[in-house]
mmCIF file of C-alpha atoms and ligand atoms in Angstrom:
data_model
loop_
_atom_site.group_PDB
_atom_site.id
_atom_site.type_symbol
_atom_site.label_atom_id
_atom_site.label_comp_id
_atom_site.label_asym_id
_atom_site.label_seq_id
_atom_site.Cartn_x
_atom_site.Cartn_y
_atom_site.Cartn_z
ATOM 1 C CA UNK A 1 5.379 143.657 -84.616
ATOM 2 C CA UNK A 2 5.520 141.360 -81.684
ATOM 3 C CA UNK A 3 9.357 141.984 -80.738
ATOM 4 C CA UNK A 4 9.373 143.901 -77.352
ATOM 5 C CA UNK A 5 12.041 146.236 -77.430
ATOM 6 C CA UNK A 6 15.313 146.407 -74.726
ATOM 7 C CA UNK A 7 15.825 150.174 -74.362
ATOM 8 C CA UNK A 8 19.107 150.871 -73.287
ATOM 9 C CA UNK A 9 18.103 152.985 -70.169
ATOM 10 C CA UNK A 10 17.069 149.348 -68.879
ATOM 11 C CA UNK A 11 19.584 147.647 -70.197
ATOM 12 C CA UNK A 12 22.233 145.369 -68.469
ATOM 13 C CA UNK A 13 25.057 144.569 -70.797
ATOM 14 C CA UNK A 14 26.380 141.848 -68.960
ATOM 15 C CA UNK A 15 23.136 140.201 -68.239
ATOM 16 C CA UNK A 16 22.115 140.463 -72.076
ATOM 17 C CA UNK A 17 25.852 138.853 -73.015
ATOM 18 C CA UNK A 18 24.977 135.944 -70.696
ATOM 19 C CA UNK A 19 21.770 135.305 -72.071
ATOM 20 C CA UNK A 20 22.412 135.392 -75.841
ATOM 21 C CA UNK A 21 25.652 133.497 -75.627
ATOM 22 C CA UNK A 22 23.444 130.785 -73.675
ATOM 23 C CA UNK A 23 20.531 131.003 -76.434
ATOM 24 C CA UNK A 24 23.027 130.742 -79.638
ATOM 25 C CA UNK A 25 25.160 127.768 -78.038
ATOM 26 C CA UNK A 26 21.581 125.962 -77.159
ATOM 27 C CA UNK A 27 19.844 126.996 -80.587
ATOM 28 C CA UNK A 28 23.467 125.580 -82.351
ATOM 29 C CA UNK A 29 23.723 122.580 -80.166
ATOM 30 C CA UNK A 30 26.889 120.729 -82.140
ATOM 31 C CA UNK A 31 26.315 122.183 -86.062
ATOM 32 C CA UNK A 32 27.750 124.828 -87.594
ATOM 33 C CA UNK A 33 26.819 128.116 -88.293
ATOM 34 C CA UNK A 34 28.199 130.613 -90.218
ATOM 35 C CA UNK A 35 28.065 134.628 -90.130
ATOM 36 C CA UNK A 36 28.783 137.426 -92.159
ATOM 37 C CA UNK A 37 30.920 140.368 -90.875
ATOM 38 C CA UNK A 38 30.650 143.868 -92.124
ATOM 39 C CA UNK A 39 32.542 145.546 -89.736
ATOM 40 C CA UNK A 40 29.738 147.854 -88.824
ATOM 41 C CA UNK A 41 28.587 147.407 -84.915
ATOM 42 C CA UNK A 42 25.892 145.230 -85.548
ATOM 43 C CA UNK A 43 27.168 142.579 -87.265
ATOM 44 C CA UNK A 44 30.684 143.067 -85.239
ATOM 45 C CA UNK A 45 28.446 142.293 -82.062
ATOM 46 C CA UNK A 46 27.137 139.546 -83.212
ATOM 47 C CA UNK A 47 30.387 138.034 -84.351
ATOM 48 C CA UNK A 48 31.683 138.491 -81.326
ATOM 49 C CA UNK A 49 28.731 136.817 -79.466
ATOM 50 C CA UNK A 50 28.853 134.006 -81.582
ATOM 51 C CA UNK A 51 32.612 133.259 -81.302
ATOM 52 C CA UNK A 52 31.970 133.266 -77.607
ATOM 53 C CA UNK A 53 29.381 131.119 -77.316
ATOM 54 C CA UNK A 54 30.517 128.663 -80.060
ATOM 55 C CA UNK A 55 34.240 128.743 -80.455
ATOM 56 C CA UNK A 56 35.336 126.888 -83.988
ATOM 57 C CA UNK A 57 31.624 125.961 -84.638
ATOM 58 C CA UNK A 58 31.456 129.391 -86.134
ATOM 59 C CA UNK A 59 32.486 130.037 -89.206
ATOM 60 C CA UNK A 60 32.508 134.271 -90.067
ATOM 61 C CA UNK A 61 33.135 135.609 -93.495
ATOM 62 C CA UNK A 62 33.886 138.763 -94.505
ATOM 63 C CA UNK A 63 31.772 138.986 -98.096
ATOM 64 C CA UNK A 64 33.562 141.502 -100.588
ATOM 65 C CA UNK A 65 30.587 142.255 -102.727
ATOM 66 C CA UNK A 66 32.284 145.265 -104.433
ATOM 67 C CA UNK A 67 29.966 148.002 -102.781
ATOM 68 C CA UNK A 68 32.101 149.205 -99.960
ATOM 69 C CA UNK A 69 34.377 152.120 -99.126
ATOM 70 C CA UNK A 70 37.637 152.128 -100.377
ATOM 71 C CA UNK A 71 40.179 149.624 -98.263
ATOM 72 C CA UNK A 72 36.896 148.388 -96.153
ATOM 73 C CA UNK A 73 37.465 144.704 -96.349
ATOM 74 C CA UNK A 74 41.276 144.734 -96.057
ATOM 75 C CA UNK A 75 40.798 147.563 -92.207
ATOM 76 C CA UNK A 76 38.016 144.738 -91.343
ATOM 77 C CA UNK A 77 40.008 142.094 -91.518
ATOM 78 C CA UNK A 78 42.997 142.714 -89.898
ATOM 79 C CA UNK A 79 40.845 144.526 -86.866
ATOM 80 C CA UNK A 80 39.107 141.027 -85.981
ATOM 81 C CA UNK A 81 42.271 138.781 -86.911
ATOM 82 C CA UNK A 82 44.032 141.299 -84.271
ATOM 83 C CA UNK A 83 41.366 140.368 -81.814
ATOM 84 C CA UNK A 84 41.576 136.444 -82.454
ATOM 85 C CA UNK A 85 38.823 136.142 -84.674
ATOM 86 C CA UNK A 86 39.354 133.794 -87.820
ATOM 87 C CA UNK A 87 37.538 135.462 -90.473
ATOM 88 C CA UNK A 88 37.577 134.082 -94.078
ATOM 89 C CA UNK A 89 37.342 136.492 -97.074
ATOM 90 C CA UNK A 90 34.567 135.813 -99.594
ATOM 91 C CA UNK A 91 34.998 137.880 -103.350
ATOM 92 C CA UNK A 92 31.735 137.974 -104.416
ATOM 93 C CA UNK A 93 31.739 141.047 -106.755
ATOM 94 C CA UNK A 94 31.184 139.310 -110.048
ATOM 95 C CA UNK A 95 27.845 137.681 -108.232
ATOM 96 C CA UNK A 96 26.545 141.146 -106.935
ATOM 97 C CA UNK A 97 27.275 143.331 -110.025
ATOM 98 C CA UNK A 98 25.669 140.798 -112.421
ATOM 99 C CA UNK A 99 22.322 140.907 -110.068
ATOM 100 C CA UNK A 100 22.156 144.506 -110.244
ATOM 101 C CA UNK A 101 22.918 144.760 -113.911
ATOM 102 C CA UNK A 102 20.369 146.805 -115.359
ATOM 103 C CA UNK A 103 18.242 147.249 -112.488
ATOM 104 C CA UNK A 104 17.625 151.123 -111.588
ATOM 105 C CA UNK A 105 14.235 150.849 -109.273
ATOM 106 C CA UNK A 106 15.293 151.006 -105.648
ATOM 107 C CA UNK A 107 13.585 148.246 -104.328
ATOM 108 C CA UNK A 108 14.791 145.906 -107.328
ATOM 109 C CA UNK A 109 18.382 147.112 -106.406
ATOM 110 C CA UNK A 110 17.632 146.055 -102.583
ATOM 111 C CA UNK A 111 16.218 142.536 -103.595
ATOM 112 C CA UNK A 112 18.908 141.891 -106.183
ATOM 113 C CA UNK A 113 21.433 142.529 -103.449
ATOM 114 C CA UNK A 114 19.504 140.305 -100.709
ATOM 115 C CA UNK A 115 18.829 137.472 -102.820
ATOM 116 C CA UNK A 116 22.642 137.332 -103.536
ATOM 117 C CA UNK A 117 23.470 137.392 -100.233
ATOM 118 C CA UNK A 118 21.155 134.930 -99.224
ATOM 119 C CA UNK A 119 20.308 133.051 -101.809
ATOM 120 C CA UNK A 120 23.636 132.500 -103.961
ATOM 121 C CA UNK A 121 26.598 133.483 -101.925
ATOM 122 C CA UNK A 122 24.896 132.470 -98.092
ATOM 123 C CA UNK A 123 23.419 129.279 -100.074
ATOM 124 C CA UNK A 124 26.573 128.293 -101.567
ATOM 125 C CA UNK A 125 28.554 128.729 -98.067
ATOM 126 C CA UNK A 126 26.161 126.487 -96.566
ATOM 127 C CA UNK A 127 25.643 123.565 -98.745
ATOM 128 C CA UNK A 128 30.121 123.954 -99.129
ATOM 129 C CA UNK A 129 30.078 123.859 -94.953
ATOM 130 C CA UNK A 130 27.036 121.969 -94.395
ATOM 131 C CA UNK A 131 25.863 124.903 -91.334
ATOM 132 C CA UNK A 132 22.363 124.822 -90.192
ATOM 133 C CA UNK A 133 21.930 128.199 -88.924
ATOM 134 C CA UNK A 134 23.135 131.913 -89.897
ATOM 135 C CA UNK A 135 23.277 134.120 -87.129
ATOM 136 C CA UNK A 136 22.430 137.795 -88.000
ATOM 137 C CA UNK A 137 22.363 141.183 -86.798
ATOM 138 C CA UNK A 138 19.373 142.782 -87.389
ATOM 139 C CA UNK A 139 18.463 145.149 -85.115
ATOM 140 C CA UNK A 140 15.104 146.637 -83.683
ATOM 141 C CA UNK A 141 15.000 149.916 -86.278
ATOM 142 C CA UNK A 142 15.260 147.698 -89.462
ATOM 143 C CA UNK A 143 12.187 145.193 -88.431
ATOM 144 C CA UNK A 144 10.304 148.751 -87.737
ATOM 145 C CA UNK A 145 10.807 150.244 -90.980
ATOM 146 C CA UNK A 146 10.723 147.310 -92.797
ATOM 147 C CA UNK A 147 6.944 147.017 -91.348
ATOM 148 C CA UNK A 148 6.199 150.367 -91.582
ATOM 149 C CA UNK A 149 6.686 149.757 -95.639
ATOM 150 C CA UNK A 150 8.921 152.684 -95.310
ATOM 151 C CA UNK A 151 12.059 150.827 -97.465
ATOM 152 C CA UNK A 152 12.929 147.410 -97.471
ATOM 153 C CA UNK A 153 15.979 146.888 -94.976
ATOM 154 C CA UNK A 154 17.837 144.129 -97.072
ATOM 155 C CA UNK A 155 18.083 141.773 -93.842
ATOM 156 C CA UNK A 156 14.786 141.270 -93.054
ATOM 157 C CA UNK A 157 13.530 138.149 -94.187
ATOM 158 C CA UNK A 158 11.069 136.312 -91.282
ATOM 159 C CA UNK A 159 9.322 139.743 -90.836
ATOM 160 C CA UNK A 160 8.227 139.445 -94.779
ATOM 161 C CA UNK A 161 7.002 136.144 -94.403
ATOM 162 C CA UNK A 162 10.310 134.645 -95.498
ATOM 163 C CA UNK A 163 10.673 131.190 -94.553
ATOM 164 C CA UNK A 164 14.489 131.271 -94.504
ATOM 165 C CA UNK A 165 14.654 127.004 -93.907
ATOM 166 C CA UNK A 166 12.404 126.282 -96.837
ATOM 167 C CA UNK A 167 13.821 129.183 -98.981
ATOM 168 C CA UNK A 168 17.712 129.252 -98.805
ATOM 169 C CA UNK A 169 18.107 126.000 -96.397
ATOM 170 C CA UNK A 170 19.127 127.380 -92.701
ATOM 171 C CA UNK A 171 17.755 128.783 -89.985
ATOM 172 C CA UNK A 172 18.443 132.712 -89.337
ATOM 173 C CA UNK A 173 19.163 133.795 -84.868
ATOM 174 C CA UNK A 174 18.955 136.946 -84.614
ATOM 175 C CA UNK A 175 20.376 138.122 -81.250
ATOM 176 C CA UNK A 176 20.171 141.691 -81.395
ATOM 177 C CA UNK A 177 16.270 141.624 -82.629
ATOM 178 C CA UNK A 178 15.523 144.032 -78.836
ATOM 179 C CA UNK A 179 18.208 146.442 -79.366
ATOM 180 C CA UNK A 180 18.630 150.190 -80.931
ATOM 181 C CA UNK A 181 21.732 151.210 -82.158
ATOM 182 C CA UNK A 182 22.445 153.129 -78.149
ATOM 183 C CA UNK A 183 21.849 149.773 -77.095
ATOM 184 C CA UNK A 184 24.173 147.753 -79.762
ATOM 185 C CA UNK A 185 26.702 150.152 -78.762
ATOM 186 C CA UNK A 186 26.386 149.549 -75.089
ATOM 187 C CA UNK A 187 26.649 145.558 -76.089
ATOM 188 C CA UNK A 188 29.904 146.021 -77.931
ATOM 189 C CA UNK A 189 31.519 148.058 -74.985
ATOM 190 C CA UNK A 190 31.163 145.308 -72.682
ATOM 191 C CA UNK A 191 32.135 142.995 -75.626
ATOM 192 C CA UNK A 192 35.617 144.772 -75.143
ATOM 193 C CA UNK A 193 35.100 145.849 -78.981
ATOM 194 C CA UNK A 194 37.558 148.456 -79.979
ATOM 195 C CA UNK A 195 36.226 152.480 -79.941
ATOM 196 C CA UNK A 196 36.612 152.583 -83.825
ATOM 197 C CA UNK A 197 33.896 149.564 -83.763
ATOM 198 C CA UNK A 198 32.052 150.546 -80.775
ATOM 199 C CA UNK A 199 31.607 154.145 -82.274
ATOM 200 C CA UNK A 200 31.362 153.227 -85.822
ATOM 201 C CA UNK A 201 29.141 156.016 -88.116
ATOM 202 C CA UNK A 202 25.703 153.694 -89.590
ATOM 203 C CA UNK A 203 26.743 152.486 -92.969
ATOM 204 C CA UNK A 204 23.968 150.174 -94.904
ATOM 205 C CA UNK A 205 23.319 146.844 -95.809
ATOM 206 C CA UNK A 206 23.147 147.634 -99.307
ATOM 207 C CA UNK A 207 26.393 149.287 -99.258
ATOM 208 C CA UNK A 208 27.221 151.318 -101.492
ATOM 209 C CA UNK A 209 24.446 150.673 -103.516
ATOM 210 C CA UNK A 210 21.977 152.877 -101.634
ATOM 211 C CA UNK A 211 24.031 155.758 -102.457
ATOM 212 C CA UNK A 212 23.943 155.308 -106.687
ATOM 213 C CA UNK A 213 20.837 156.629 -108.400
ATOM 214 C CA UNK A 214 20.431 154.027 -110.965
ATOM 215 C CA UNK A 215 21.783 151.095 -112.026
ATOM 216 C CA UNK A 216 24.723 151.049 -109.676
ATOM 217 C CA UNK A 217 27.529 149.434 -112.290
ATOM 218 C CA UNK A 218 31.380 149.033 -110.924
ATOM 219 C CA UNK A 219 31.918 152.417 -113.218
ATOM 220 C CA UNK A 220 29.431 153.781 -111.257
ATOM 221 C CA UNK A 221 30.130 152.592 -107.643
ATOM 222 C CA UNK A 222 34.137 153.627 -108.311
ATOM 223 C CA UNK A 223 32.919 157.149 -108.532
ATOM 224 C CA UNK A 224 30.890 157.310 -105.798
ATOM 225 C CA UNK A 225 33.557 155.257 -103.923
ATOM 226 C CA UNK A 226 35.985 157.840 -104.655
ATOM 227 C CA UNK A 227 33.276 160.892 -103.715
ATOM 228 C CA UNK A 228 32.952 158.942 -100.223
ATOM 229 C CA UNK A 229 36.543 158.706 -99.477
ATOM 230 C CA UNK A 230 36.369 162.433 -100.220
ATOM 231 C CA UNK A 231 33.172 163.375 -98.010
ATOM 232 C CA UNK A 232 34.130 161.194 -95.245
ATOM 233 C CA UNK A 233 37.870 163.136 -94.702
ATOM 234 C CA UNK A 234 36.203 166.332 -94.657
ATOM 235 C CA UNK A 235 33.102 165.804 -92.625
ATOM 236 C CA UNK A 236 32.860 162.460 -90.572
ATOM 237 C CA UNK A 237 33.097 163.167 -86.662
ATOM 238 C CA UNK A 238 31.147 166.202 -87.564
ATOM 239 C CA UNK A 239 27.892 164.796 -87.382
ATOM 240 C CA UNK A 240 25.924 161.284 -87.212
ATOM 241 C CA UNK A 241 26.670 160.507 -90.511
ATOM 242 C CA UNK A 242 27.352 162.045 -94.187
ATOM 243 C CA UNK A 243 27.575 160.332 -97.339
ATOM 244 C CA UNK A 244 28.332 161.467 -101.288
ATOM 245 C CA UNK A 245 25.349 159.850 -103.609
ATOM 246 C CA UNK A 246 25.311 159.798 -107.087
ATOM 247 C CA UNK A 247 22.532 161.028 -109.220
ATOM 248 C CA UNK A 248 21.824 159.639 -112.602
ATOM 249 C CA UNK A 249 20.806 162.814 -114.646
ATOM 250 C CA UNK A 250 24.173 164.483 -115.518
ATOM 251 C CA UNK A 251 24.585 167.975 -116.074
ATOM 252 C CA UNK A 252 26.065 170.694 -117.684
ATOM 253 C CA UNK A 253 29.340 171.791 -116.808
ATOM 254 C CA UNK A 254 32.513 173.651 -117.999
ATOM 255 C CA UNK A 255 35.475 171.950 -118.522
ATOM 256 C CA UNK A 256 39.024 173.568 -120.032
ATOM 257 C CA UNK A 257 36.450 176.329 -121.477
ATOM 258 C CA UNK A 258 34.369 174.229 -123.296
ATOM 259 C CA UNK A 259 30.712 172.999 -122.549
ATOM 260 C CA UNK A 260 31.540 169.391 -120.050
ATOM 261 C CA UNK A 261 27.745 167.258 -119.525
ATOM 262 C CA UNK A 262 29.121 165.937 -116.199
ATOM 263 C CA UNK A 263 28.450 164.208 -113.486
ATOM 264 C CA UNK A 264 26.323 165.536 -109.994
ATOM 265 C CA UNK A 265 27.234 164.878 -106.415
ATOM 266 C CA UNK A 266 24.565 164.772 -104.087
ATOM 267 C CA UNK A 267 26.319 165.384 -100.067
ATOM 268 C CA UNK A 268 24.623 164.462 -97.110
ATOM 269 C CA UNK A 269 25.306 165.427 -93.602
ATOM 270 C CA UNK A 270 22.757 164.219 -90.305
ATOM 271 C CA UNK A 271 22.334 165.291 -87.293
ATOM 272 C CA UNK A 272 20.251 162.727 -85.167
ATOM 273 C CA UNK A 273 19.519 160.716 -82.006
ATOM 274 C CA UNK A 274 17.886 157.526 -83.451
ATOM 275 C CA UNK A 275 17.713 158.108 -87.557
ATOM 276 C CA UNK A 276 14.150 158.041 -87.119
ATOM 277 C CA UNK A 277 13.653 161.771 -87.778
ATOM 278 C CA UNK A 278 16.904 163.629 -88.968
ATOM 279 C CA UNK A 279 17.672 167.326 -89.482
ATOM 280 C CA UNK A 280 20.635 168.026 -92.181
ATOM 281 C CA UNK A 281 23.974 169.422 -90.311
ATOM 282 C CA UNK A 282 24.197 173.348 -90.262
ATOM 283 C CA UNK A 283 27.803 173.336 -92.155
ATOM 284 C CA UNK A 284 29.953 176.292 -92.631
ATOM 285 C CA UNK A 285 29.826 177.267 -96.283
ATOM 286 C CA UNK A 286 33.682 177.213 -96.379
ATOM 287 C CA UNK A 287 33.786 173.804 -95.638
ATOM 288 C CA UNK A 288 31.550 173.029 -98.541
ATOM 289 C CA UNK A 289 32.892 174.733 -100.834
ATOM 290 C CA UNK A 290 36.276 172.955 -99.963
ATOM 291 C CA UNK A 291 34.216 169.517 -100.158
ATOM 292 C CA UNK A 292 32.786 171.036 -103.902
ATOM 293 C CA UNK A 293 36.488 172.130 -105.060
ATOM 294 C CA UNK A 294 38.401 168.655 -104.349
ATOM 295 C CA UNK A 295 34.561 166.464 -105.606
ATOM 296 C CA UNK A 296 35.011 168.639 -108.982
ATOM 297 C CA UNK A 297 38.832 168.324 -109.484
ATOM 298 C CA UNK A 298 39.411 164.731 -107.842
ATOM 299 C CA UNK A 299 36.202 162.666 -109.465
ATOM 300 C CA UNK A 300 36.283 162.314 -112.621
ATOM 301 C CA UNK A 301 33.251 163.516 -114.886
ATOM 302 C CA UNK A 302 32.096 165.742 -111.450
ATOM 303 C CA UNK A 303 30.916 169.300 -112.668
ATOM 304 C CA UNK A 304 27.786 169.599 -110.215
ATOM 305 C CA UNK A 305 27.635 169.412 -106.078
ATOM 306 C CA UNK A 306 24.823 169.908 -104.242
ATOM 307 C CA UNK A 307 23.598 170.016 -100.197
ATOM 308 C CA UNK A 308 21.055 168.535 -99.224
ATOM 309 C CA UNK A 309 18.905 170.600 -97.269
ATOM 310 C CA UNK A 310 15.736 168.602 -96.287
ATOM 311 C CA UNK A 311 14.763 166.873 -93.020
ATOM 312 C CA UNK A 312 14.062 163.677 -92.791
ATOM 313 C CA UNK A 313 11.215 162.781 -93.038
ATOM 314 C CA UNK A 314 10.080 163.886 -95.949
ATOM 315 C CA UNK A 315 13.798 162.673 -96.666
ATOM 316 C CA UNK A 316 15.359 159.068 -95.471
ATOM 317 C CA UNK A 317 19.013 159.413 -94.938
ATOM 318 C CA UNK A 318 19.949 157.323 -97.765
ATOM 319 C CA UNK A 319 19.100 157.946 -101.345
ATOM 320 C CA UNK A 320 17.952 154.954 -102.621
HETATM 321 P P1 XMP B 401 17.205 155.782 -93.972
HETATM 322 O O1 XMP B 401 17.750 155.946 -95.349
HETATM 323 O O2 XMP B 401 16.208 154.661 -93.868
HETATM 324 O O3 XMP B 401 18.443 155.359 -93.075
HETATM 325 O O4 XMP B 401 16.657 157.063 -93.397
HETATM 326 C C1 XMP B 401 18.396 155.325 -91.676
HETATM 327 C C2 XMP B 401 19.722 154.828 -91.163
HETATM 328 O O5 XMP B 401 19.842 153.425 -91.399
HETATM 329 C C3 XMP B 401 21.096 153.144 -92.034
HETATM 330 N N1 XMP B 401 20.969 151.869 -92.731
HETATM 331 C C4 XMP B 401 20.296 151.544 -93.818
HETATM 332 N N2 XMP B 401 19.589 152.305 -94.654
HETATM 333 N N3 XMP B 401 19.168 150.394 -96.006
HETATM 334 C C5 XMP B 401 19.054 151.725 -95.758
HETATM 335 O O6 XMP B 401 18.456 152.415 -96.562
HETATM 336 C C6 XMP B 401 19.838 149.556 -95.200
HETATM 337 O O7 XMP B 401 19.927 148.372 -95.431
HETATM 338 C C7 XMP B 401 20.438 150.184 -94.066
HETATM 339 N N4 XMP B 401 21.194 149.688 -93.082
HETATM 340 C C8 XMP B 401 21.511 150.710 -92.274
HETATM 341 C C9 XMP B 401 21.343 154.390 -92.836
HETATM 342 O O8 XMP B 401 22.692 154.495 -93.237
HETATM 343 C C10 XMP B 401 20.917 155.457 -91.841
HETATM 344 O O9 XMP B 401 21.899 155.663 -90.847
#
């Protein structure tokens, strides 16, 4: 890999600011270019970058592919119109579910959701605005395990020998290529990004999507919408991150007294510096057995919840 890494010991927020906001104006000249905004830090860094450095010759869309947490788009939204951002909303769920219709292998799930994204709802926002260039925010960590072959990080394109102008039609910058997530963070504080931003828990690219065993269908990614919604009020600021996933074999349960083949809820809790290596969060059993009572009665079809217990590695962070 011949990026060289920015650790943030060495870096100088202000410095970096300068420099990228120089490089994107000088790389956009008097185009166009367009970005997506997730709301995560990454890509809220990057937004913010951009609208410095290029004013109205940004355009930033918000694309509702139907995989996020519940009320996601609509918290996103108003956050970056409150800080004079013009963000447009893009509903792309009919595109995204139809690509992962029948698909249940991981990595077919991650393509089908990165050729959408690029190729028909990026494409289509493109040839509609005629922009040149799609600025992105990839960070160090996804080129690395992306490389490594460890799992296909669904924004990495030039790293697989994607040519992005001959494929989808623009050209992908990439400003936060040196940085870690410490050093993203550090970025966004002298960005004057809001804590909830600057502190923002990791969620992935593939959304909710890397948290369905299976084919991940809207039936499917409501209940594990619901499960996260659940997790997430018990156990987020507890740790670096915990999620609800969704396995495909159901089980069997009792229901009303009478034999229920239900549903399982995989929780995940991680403790970690980097998400490089990751050791599961030493919970009280009290608090999961409160998580397991409200999963069982609140989501429908639930009869089984399970901890995870394993380290990562063996174990990534994210099921799928
Ligand atoms: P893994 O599952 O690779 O996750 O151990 C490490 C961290 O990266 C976050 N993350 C992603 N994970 N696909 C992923 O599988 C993605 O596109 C992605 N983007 C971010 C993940 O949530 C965890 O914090």
């Amino acid at each position: 890999m011949d990026v060289r890494e920015i650790p943030v010991e060495t870096l100088n927020p202000s410095s970096f600011i300068a420099e990228k906001t120089a490089e994107i104006a000088a790389a956009v000249g008097d185009g166009l270019a367009i970005n997506a905004l997730s709301g995560g830090v990454d890509s809220s860094v990057v937004t913010l970058l951009a609208h410095r450095a290029l004013g109205p010759k940004l355009k930033t869309y918000f694309i509702d592919n139907g995989l996020m947490r519940e009320g996601e788009p609509q918290q996103v939204l108003a956050l970056f119109r409150s800080l004079g951002v013009p963000v447009e909303l893009v509903d792309a769920q009919a595109a995204f579910f139809a690509a992962l219709k029948g698909r249940s292998d991981p990595e077919r799930k991650r393509q089908a959701i990165t050729d959408t994204f690029y190729k028909t709802v990026f494409g289509r926002l493109v040839r509609e605005t005629g922009a040149r260039h799609l600025l992105h925010g990839t960070i160090y960590t996804d080129v690395e395990e992306t490389v490594a072959g460890i799992k296909r990080q669904h924004n990495i394109l030039a790293q697989l020998g994607i040519d992005t102008r001959e494929a989808y039609g623009y050209t992908v910058i990439e400003p936060l290529l040196q940085l870690r997530k410490p050093a993203v963070r550090a970025v966004a504080r002298a960005l004057g990004l809001p804590e909830e931003i600057c502190n923002r828990p990791p969620f992935p690219g593939p959304a909710l999507t890397a948290r369905v065993i299976g084919e991940a269908n809207r039936r499917r990614i409501r209940l594990v919408r619901q499960a996260t919604t659940i997790v997430e009020r018990h156990l987020a600021g507890r740790a670096f991150q915990c999620m609800a996933i969704l396995h495909a074999d159901k089980v069997t349960g009792i229901r009303d007294g009478k034999r229920a083949f239900g549903h399982q809820i995989e929780v995940r809790c991680w403790d970690t510096q980097d998400a490089v290596t990751a050791a599961p969060t030493r919970l009280p059993l009290e608090t999961l057995e409160a998580l397991a009572d409200e999963l069982t009665r609140q989501v429908p079809g639930v009869v089984s919840v399970t901890y995870n217990i394993t380290r990562k590695p063996p174990s990534t962070m994210e099921a799928v």
